[in-house]
Amino acid sequence: MKIVIATRNSHKRAELKRLLTPLGEGVVSLEELDPRGEIPEVEETGTTLKENAFLKARAIFKATGLPAVSDDTGLEVEVLDGAPGVNSARYAGENCSYEDNINKLLQEMVFVPPYQRKASFRTVAAFVDDELELSAEGAVEGVITEKPEGFGGFGYDPVFSVENMKKSYAQLSDDEKNRISHRGKAVRNLVEKLRQNGKIAEPLSNI
Ligand code: IMP
């Protein structure tokens, strides 16, 4: 089955492409289908991760006519009542950088002691084609570090330390992150649902 990955975020695309490898050669990125960027950016106007994941998958299915897989992710910090959550991309304002978001988060938490720095990363992955809409979730618990640690990954990876690993996401290899991450869990759950609904033959192998 040909499936399009409904994101223009190059980091997410790389993770999703790797996670969807077992679905075969048919997994293509939006850049491959639309190298000149003619398909308009999908506005994330939903109030939940699930709404935004479906906004993206539906729009890209409609634009390409191909089954689409999207994800929407939020970092939920306990002491900030779940913020930045669904606003994780724009936490420090429109058009802000990953660094701006991290700086704002660390600033908000500057007086928060280590034992109160609990957070979770949550992803909703969605699939849309002409006969089926499915979504699945994945979450990982951790803490927000006091300063950035590690150089890999993207977004909030340098300040999210995974529970029981004592390493930030940015200190993991791409494969290690995919094995344990919120996105890895959500995509494996989605693929299992696709298999149960007869969309694919095999479960995701152990990435
Ligand atoms: P989106 O709305 O799903 O594109 O993601 C919102 C924001 O969350 C992104 O702009 C990133 O800053 C952050 N984000 C998403 N996924 C990850 C991840 O795997 N690690 C770190 N930050 C992430």
Coordinates of N, CA and C and ligand atoms in Angstrom, one line a residue:
M1 N 0.9 -1.2 0.0 CA 0.0 0.0 0.0 C 0.9 1.2 0.0
K2 N 0.5 2.2 -0.8 CA 1.3 3.5 -0.8 C 0.7 4.4 0.3
I3 N 1.6 4.9 1.1 CA 1.1 5.8 2.2 C 2.0 7.0 2.2
V4 N 1.4 8.2 2.4 CA 2.1 9.4 2.5 C 2.3 9.9 4.0
I5 N 3.5 10.3 4.3 CA 3.7 10.8 5.7 C 3.4 12.3 5.6
A6 N 2.4 12.7 6.4 CA 1.8 14.0 6.3 C 2.5 15.0 7.2
T7 N 3.8 15.3 6.9 CA 4.5 16.3 7.7 C 5.5 17.0 6.8
R8 N 5.8 18.3 7.1 CA 6.9 18.9 6.4 C 8.1 19.2 7.4
N9 N 7.9 18.6 8.6 CA 9.0 18.7 9.6 C 10.0 17.6 9.3
S10 N 11.2 18.0 8.9 CA 12.2 17.0 8.4 C 12.6 16.0 9.5
H11 N 12.6 16.5 10.8 CA 13.0 15.6 11.9 C 11.9 14.5 12.1
K12 N 10.7 15.0 12.2 CA 9.6 14.1 12.3 C 9.5 13.1 11.2
R13 N 9.7 13.6 10.0 CA 9.6 12.8 8.8 C 10.6 11.6 8.9
A14 N 11.8 12.0 9.3 CA 12.9 10.9 9.4 C 12.5 9.9 10.4
E15 N 11.9 10.3 11.6 CA 11.5 9.3 12.6 C 10.4 8.5 12.1
L16 N 9.4 9.1 11.4 CA 8.2 8.4 11.0 C 8.6 7.4 9.9
K17 N 9.5 7.9 9.0 CA 9.8 7.0 7.8 C 10.5 5.7 8.4
R18 N 11.4 5.9 9.4 CA 12.1 4.8 9.9 C 11.0 3.9 10.6
L19 N 10.1 4.5 11.4 CA 9.1 3.7 12.1 C 8.2 2.9 11.2
L20 N 7.9 3.5 10.0 CA 7.0 2.9 9.1 C 7.7 2.0 8.1
T21 N 9.0 1.8 8.2 CA 9.8 1.0 7.2 C 9.1 -0.4 7.0
P22 N 8.7 -1.1 8.1 CA 8.2 -2.4 7.9 C 6.9 -2.4 7.0
L23 N 6.3 -1.3 6.7 CA 5.1 -1.3 5.8 C 5.6 -1.4 4.4
G24 N 6.9 -1.3 4.1 CA 7.4 -1.5 2.8 C 7.8 -0.3 2.1
E25 N 8.0 -0.5 0.8 CA 8.6 0.6 -0.1 C 7.5 1.7 -0.4
G26 N 6.3 1.4 0.0 CA 5.2 2.3 -0.4 C 5.1 3.6 0.4
V27 N 6.0 3.7 1.5 CA 5.9 4.9 2.3 C 6.6 6.0 1.7
V28 N 5.9 7.1 1.4 CA 6.6 8.3 0.8 C 6.4 9.5 1.6
S29 N 7.3 10.4 1.5 CA 7.2 11.7 2.2 C 6.4 12.7 1.4
L30 N 5.9 13.8 2.0 CA 5.3 14.8 1.3 C 6.2 15.5 0.4
E31 N 7.5 15.7 0.8 CA 8.5 16.3 -0.1 C 8.7 15.5 -1.4
E32 N 8.6 14.2 -1.3 CA 8.8 13.4 -2.5 C 7.6 13.6 -3.5
L33 N 6.4 13.7 -2.9 CA 5.2 13.9 -3.7 C 5.0 15.3 -4.2
D34 N 5.5 16.3 -3.4 CA 5.2 17.7 -3.7 C 6.5 18.5 -3.4
P35 N 7.5 18.2 -4.2 CA 8.8 18.9 -4.0 C 8.8 20.4 -4.0
R36 N 7.8 20.9 -4.8 CA 7.8 22.4 -4.9 C 6.9 23.1 -3.8
G37 N 6.4 22.2 -2.9 CA 5.6 22.8 -1.8 C 4.3 23.4 -2.2
E38 N 3.6 22.8 -3.2 CA 2.4 23.4 -3.7 C 1.2 23.1 -2.8
I39 N 1.3 22.0 -2.1 CA 0.2 21.7 -1.2 C 0.3 22.6 0.0
P40 N -0.7 23.4 0.3 CA -0.5 24.4 1.4 C -0.3 23.8 2.8
E41 N 0.4 24.5 3.6 CA 0.6 24.1 5.0 C -0.7 23.9 5.7
V42 N -0.8 22.8 6.5 CA -2.1 22.6 7.3 C -2.0 23.4 8.6
E43 N -3.1 24.2 8.8 CA -3.1 25.0 10.0 C -3.5 24.1 11.2
E44 N -2.8 24.1 12.3 CA -3.1 23.3 13.4 C -4.1 24.1 14.4
T45 N -5.3 24.1 14.0 CA -6.3 24.9 14.7 C -7.1 24.1 15.8
G46 N -6.8 22.9 15.9 CA -7.5 22.0 16.9 C -7.1 22.4 18.3
T47 N -7.9 21.9 19.2 CA -7.6 22.2 20.6 C -7.1 20.9 21.3
T48 N -7.0 19.8 20.6 CA -6.4 18.6 21.1 C -5.4 18.0 20.1
L49 N -4.5 17.2 20.6 CA -3.5 16.5 19.7 C -4.3 15.7 18.7
K50 N -5.3 15.0 19.1 CA -6.1 14.2 18.2 C -6.7 15.0 17.1
E51 N -7.3 16.1 17.5 CA -7.9 17.0 16.4 C -6.9 17.4 15.4
N52 N -5.7 17.8 15.9 CA -4.7 18.3 15.0 C -4.1 17.2 14.1
A53 N -4.0 16.0 14.7 CA -3.5 14.9 13.9 C -4.4 14.6 12.8
F54 N -5.7 14.6 13.1 CA -6.7 14.3 12.0 C -6.8 15.4 11.0
L55 N -6.6 16.7 11.5 CA -6.6 17.8 10.5 C -5.6 17.6 9.5
K56 N -4.4 17.2 9.9 CA -3.2 17.0 9.0 C -3.4 15.8 8.1
A57 N -3.8 14.7 8.7 CA -4.0 13.5 7.8 C -5.1 13.6 6.8
R58 N -6.2 14.3 7.2 CA -7.4 14.5 6.3 C -7.0 15.4 5.2
A59 N -6.3 16.5 5.5 CA -5.9 17.5 4.5 C -5.0 16.9 3.5
I60 N -4.0 16.1 3.9 CA -3.0 15.5 3.0 C -3.6 14.4 2.2
F61 N -4.5 13.6 2.8 CA -5.3 12.6 2.0 C -6.1 13.3 0.9
K62 N -6.8 14.4 1.3 CA -7.6 15.1 0.3 C -6.7 15.6 -0.8
A63 N -5.6 16.2 -0.5 CA -4.7 16.8 -1.5 C -4.0 15.8 -2.4
T64 N -3.7 14.6 -1.8 CA -2.8 13.7 -2.6 C -3.6 12.5 -3.1
G65 N -4.8 12.2 -2.5 CA -5.6 11.0 -2.8 C -4.9 9.8 -2.3
L66 N -3.9 9.9 -1.5 CA -3.2 8.7 -0.9 C -3.5 8.6 0.6
P67 N -3.6 7.3 1.1 CA -3.7 7.1 2.5 C -2.6 8.0 3.2
A68 N -3.0 8.6 4.3 CA -2.0 9.5 4.9 C -1.9 9.2 6.4
V69 N -0.6 9.3 6.9 CA -0.3 9.1 8.3 C 0.3 10.4 8.8
S70 N -0.3 10.9 10.0 CA 0.3 12.1 10.6 C 0.5 11.9 12.0
D71 N 1.2 12.8 12.7 CA 1.3 12.8 14.1 C 1.2 14.2 14.7
D72 N 0.6 14.3 15.9 CA 0.7 15.6 16.6 C 1.2 15.2 18.0
T73 N 2.1 16.1 18.4 CA 2.8 15.8 19.7 C 2.8 17.0 20.6
G74 N 2.7 16.7 21.9 CA 2.8 17.7 22.9 C 3.6 17.3 24.1
L75 N 4.3 18.3 24.7 CA 5.1 18.1 25.9 C 4.2 18.6 27.0
E76 N 3.9 17.8 28.0 CA 3.0 18.2 29.1 C 3.7 18.2 30.4
V77 N 3.9 19.4 31.0 CA 4.7 19.6 32.2 C 3.7 19.7 33.4
E78 N 3.9 18.9 34.4 CA 3.0 18.8 35.5 C 2.9 20.1 36.2
V79 N 4.0 20.7 36.6 CA 4.0 21.9 37.4 C 3.4 23.1 36.6
L80 N 3.3 23.0 35.3 CA 2.8 24.1 34.4 C 1.3 23.7 34.0
D81 N 0.7 22.8 34.7 CA -0.7 22.4 34.5 C -0.8 21.9 33.0
G82 N 0.2 21.1 32.6 CA 0.1 20.5 31.3 C 0.6 21.3 30.1
A83 N 1.0 22.5 30.3 CA 1.6 23.3 29.3 C 3.0 22.8 29.0
P84 N 3.6 23.0 27.8 CA 3.0 23.7 26.6 C 1.9 22.9 25.9
G85 N 1.9 21.6 26.1 CA 0.8 20.7 25.5 C 0.6 20.9 24.0
V86 N -0.7 21.2 23.7 CA -1.0 21.3 22.3 C -0.4 22.5 21.6
N87 N 0.1 23.4 22.5 CA 0.8 24.6 21.9 C 2.4 24.5 21.9
S88 N 2.9 23.2 22.0 CA 4.3 23.0 22.1 C 5.1 23.7 21.0
A89 N 4.6 23.7 19.8 CA 5.3 24.3 18.6 C 5.5 25.8 18.8
R90 N 4.4 26.4 19.3 CA 4.4 27.9 19.3 C 4.5 28.4 20.8
Y91 N 5.1 27.7 21.7 CA 5.2 28.1 23.1 C 5.8 29.5 23.3
A92 N 6.8 29.7 22.6 CA 7.5 31.1 22.8 C 7.0 32.1 21.7
G93 N 5.9 31.8 21.0 CA 5.4 32.7 20.1 C 5.4 32.2 18.6
E94 N 4.6 32.8 17.8 CA 4.6 32.4 16.3 C 6.0 32.5 15.8
N95 N 6.3 31.5 14.9 CA 7.6 31.5 14.2 C 8.8 31.4 15.2
C96 N 8.6 30.9 16.4 CA 9.8 30.8 17.3 C 10.6 29.6 16.9
S97 N 11.9 29.6 17.4 CA 12.7 28.4 17.1 C 12.6 27.4 18.3
Y98 N 13.2 26.2 18.0 CA 13.3 25.2 19.1 C 14.0 25.8 20.3
E99 N 15.1 26.6 20.0 CA 15.9 27.1 21.1 C 15.0 28.1 21.9
D100 N 14.2 28.9 21.2 CA 13.3 29.9 21.9 C 12.4 29.1 22.9
N101 N 11.8 28.0 22.4 CA 10.9 27.3 23.2 C 11.6 26.7 24.4
I102 N 12.8 26.1 24.2 CA 13.5 25.6 25.4 C 13.8 26.7 26.4
N103 N 14.3 27.8 25.9 CA 14.7 28.9 26.8 C 13.5 29.3 27.6
K104 N 12.3 29.4 26.9 CA 11.1 29.9 27.7 C 10.7 28.8 28.7
L105 N 10.8 27.5 28.4 CA 10.4 26.5 29.3 C 11.4 26.5 30.5
L106 N 12.7 26.6 30.3 CA 13.6 26.6 31.4 C 13.5 27.8 32.3
Q107 N 13.1 28.9 31.6 CA 12.9 30.2 32.4 C 11.7 30.0 33.3
E108 N 10.6 29.5 32.7 CA 9.4 29.3 33.5 C 9.6 28.4 34.7
M109 N 10.6 27.5 34.6 CA 10.8 26.5 35.6 C 12.1 26.7 36.5
V110 N 12.6 27.9 36.4 CA 13.9 28.2 37.0 C 13.9 27.9 38.5
F111 N 12.8 28.1 39.2 CA 12.8 27.9 40.6 C 12.1 26.6 41.0
V112 N 11.9 25.7 40.0 CA 11.2 24.4 40.3 C 12.2 23.4 40.7
P113 N 12.1 22.8 41.9 CA 13.1 21.8 42.3 C 13.0 20.5 41.5
P114 N 14.1 19.7 41.5 CA 14.2 18.5 40.6 C 13.0 17.6 40.8
Y115 N 12.5 17.4 42.1 CA 11.4 16.4 42.3 C 10.1 16.9 41.8
Q116 N 10.0 18.2 41.3 CA 8.7 18.7 40.8 C 8.8 19.0 39.3
R117 N 9.7 18.3 38.6 CA 10.0 18.7 37.2 C 9.4 17.6 36.3
K118 N 8.4 16.9 36.8 CA 7.8 15.7 36.0 C 7.1 16.3 34.7
A119 N 7.3 15.5 33.6 CA 6.6 15.9 32.4 C 6.4 14.6 31.6
S120 N 5.5 14.7 30.6 CA 5.3 13.6 29.7 C 5.2 14.1 28.2
F121 N 5.8 13.3 27.3 CA 5.6 13.5 25.9 C 4.5 12.7 25.4
R122 N 3.5 13.3 24.7 CA 2.4 12.5 24.2 C 2.2 12.7 22.7
T123 N 2.1 11.6 22.0 CA 1.8 11.7 20.5 C 0.5 11.0 20.2
V124 N -0.3 11.7 19.3 CA -1.4 11.0 18.7 C -1.1 10.8 17.2
A125 N -1.0 9.6 16.7 CA -0.8 9.3 15.3 C -2.1 9.0 14.7
A126 N -2.3 9.5 13.4 CA -3.6 9.3 12.8 C -3.4 8.7 11.4
F127 N -4.4 8.0 10.9 CA -4.4 7.4 9.6 C -5.7 7.8 8.9
V128 N -5.7 8.2 7.7 CA -6.9 8.5 7.0 C -6.8 8.0 5.5
D129 N -7.8 7.2 5.1 CA -7.9 7.0 3.7 C -9.4 7.1 3.3
D130 N -9.8 6.5 2.1 CA -11.2 6.8 1.7 C -12.2 6.0 2.4
E131 N -11.8 5.0 3.2 CA -12.8 4.2 3.9 C -12.6 4.1 5.4
L132 N -11.5 4.6 5.9 CA -11.1 4.4 7.3 C -10.4 5.6 8.0
E133 N -10.7 5.9 9.2 CA -10.0 6.8 10.0 C -9.6 6.2 11.3
L134 N -8.3 6.2 11.6 CA -7.9 5.5 12.9 C -6.9 6.5 13.6
S135 N -6.8 6.4 14.9 CA -5.8 7.1 15.7 C -5.3 6.2 16.8
A136 N -4.1 6.5 17.2 CA -3.5 5.7 18.4 C -2.5 6.7 19.1
E137 N -2.4 6.4 20.4 CA -1.6 7.2 21.3 C -0.3 6.6 21.8
G138 N 0.7 7.4 22.1 CA 1.9 6.9 22.8 C 2.4 7.9 23.7
A139 N 2.8 7.5 24.9 CA 3.3 8.5 25.9 C 4.5 8.0 26.6
V140 N 5.4 9.0 27.0 CA 6.6 8.6 27.8 C 6.7 9.6 28.9
E141 N 7.0 9.1 30.1 CA 7.2 9.9 31.3 C 8.6 10.3 31.4
G142 N 8.9 11.5 32.0 CA 10.2 11.9 32.2 C 10.3 13.1 33.1
V143 N 11.4 13.8 33.1 CA 11.5 15.1 33.8 C 12.2 16.1 32.9
I144 N 11.9 17.4 33.2 CA 12.6 18.5 32.5 C 13.9 18.8 33.2
T145 N 15.0 18.7 32.4 CA 16.3 18.9 33.0 C 16.5 20.4 33.3
E146 N 17.6 20.7 34.1 CA 17.8 22.1 34.4 C 18.5 22.9 33.3
K147 N 19.2 22.2 32.4 CA 19.8 22.8 31.3 C 19.8 21.8 30.1
P148 N 20.0 22.2 28.9 CA 20.0 21.3 27.8 C 21.1 20.2 27.9
E149 N 20.8 19.0 27.6 CA 21.8 17.9 27.6 C 21.8 17.1 26.3
G150 N 22.9 17.0 25.6 CA 23.0 16.2 24.4 C 22.7 17.1 23.2
F151 N 23.1 16.5 22.0 CA 23.0 17.3 20.8 C 22.2 16.6 19.7
G152 N 21.6 15.5 20.0 CA 20.8 14.8 18.9 C 19.3 15.3 18.9
G153 N 18.6 14.7 18.0 CA 17.1 14.9 18.0 C 16.7 16.3 17.6
F154 N 15.6 16.8 18.1 CA 15.0 18.1 17.7 C 14.1 18.6 18.8
G155 N 13.5 19.8 18.6 CA 12.5 20.3 19.6 C 13.0 20.3 21.0
Y156 N 12.2 19.7 21.9 CA 12.5 19.8 23.3 C 13.4 18.6 23.7
D157 N 14.0 17.8 22.8 CA 14.8 16.6 23.1 C 15.9 16.9 24.1
P158 N 16.6 18.0 24.0 CA 17.7 18.2 25.0 C 17.3 18.4 26.4
V159 N 16.0 18.8 26.7 CA 15.6 19.1 28.0 C 14.6 18.0 28.6
F160 N 14.4 16.9 27.8 CA 13.5 15.9 28.3 C 14.3 14.7 28.7
S161 N 14.4 14.4 30.0 CA 15.1 13.2 30.4 C 14.2 12.1 30.7
V162 N 14.4 11.0 30.1 CA 13.5 9.8 30.1 C 13.6 9.1 31.5
E163 N 12.4 8.9 32.1 CA 12.3 8.2 33.4 C 13.1 6.9 33.3
N164 N 13.8 6.7 34.4 CA 14.6 5.4 34.5 C 15.8 5.3 33.6
M165 N 16.0 6.2 32.6 CA 17.2 6.1 31.8 C 18.3 7.1 32.2
K166 N 17.8 8.2 32.8 CA 18.7 9.3 33.2 C 19.5 9.8 32.0
K167 N 18.9 9.8 30.9 CA 19.5 10.4 29.6 C 18.4 11.2 29.0
S168 N 18.8 12.3 28.4 CA 17.8 13.1 27.6 C 17.6 12.4 26.3
Y169 N 16.5 12.7 25.6 CA 16.2 12.2 24.3 C 17.4 12.6 23.3
A170 N 18.0 13.7 23.6 CA 19.0 14.2 22.7 C 20.3 13.4 22.9
Q171 N 20.4 12.6 23.9 CA 21.6 11.8 24.2 C 21.4 10.4 23.7
L172 N 20.3 10.1 23.0 CA 20.0 8.8 22.5 C 20.3 8.7 21.0
S173 N 20.6 7.6 20.4 CA 20.7 7.4 19.0 C 19.3 7.5 18.4
D174 N 19.2 7.6 17.1 CA 17.9 7.7 16.4 C 17.1 6.4 16.7
D175 N 17.8 5.3 16.6 CA 17.1 4.0 16.8 C 16.7 3.8 18.3
E176 N 17.6 4.3 19.2 CA 17.2 4.2 20.7 C 16.0 5.0 20.9
K177 N 16.0 6.2 20.4 CA 14.8 7.1 20.6 C 13.5 6.5 20.0
N178 N 13.6 6.0 18.8 CA 12.4 5.4 18.2 C 11.9 4.2 19.0
R179 N 12.9 3.4 19.6 CA 12.5 2.2 20.3 C 11.6 2.6 21.6
I180 N 11.9 3.7 22.2 CA 11.2 4.0 23.5 C 10.3 5.2 23.4
S181 N 10.3 5.9 22.3 CA 9.7 7.3 22.4 C 8.2 7.2 22.3
H182 N 7.6 8.4 22.7 CA 6.2 8.6 22.5 C 5.7 8.4 21.0
R183 N 6.5 8.9 20.1 CA 6.2 8.7 18.7 C 6.3 7.2 18.3
G184 N 7.3 6.5 18.7 CA 7.5 5.1 18.4 C 6.3 4.3 18.9
K185 N 5.9 4.6 20.2 CA 4.8 3.9 20.8 C 3.5 4.1 20.0
A186 N 3.3 5.4 19.7 CA 2.0 5.8 19.0 C 2.0 5.1 17.6
V187 N 3.1 5.1 16.9 CA 3.1 4.6 15.5 C 2.9 3.0 15.6
R188 N 3.6 2.4 16.5 CA 3.5 0.9 16.6 C 2.0 0.6 17.0
N189 N 1.4 1.4 17.9 CA -0.1 1.1 18.2 C -0.9 1.4 16.9
L190 N -0.6 2.4 16.2 CA -1.4 2.7 14.9 C -1.2 1.5 13.9
V191 N 0.0 1.1 13.8 CA 0.2 0.0 12.8 C -0.5 -1.3 13.2
E192 N -0.5 -1.5 14.5 CA -1.3 -2.7 15.0 C -2.7 -2.6 14.7
K193 N -3.3 -1.3 14.8 CA -4.7 -1.1 14.5 C -4.9 -1.3 13.0
L194 N -4.0 -0.8 12.2 CA -4.1 -1.0 10.7 C -4.1 -2.5 10.4
R195 N -3.3 -3.3 11.1 CA -3.3 -4.7 10.8 C -4.6 -5.3 11.2
Q196 N -5.1 -4.9 12.4 CA -6.4 -5.5 12.8 C -7.5 -5.1 11.9
N197 N -7.4 -4.0 11.2 CA -8.4 -3.6 10.2 C -8.2 -4.1 8.8
G198 N -7.2 -4.9 8.7 CA -6.9 -5.5 7.4 C -6.2 -4.6 6.4
K199 N -5.6 -3.5 6.9 CA -5.0 -2.6 5.9 C -3.6 -3.1 5.6
I200 N -2.9 -3.8 6.5 CA -1.6 -4.4 6.2 C -1.5 -5.8 6.7
A201 N -0.6 -6.5 6.2 CA -0.5 -7.9 6.5 C 0.2 -8.2 7.8
E202 N 1.3 -7.5 8.1 CA 2.2 -7.9 9.2 C 2.2 -6.9 10.3
P203 N 2.4 -7.3 11.6 CA 2.6 -6.3 12.6 C 4.0 -5.6 12.4
L204 N 4.2 -4.4 13.0 CA 5.5 -3.8 12.9 C 6.6 -4.6 13.6
S205 N 7.7 -4.8 12.9 CA 8.7 -5.6 13.6 C 9.4 -4.8 14.6
N206 N 10.4 -5.4 15.4 CA 10.9 -4.8 16.6 C 11.9 -3.7 16.2
I207 N 11.4 -2.5 15.9 CA 12.3 -1.4 15.7 C 12.6 -0.7 17.1
Ligands
IMP1 P1 3.8 19.1 16.3 O1 2.6 20.0 16.6 O2 3.3 17.7 16.5 O3 4.5 19.3 15.1 O4 4.9 19.3 17.5 C1 4.8 20.3 18.3 C2 6.2 20.7 18.8 O5 6.6 19.7 19.8 C3 7.3 20.7 17.8 O6 7.5 21.9 17.2 C4 8.5 20.3 18.6 O7 9.0 21.5 19.2 C5 8.0 19.5 19.7 N1 8.2 18.0 19.4 C6 7.4 17.2 18.7 N2 7.9 16.0 18.7 C7 9.0 16.0 19.4 C8 10.0 15.1 19.8 O8 10.0 13.9 19.4 N3 11.0 15.5 20.6 C9 11.1 16.8 21.0 N4 10.2 17.8 20.7 C10 9.2 17.4 19.9

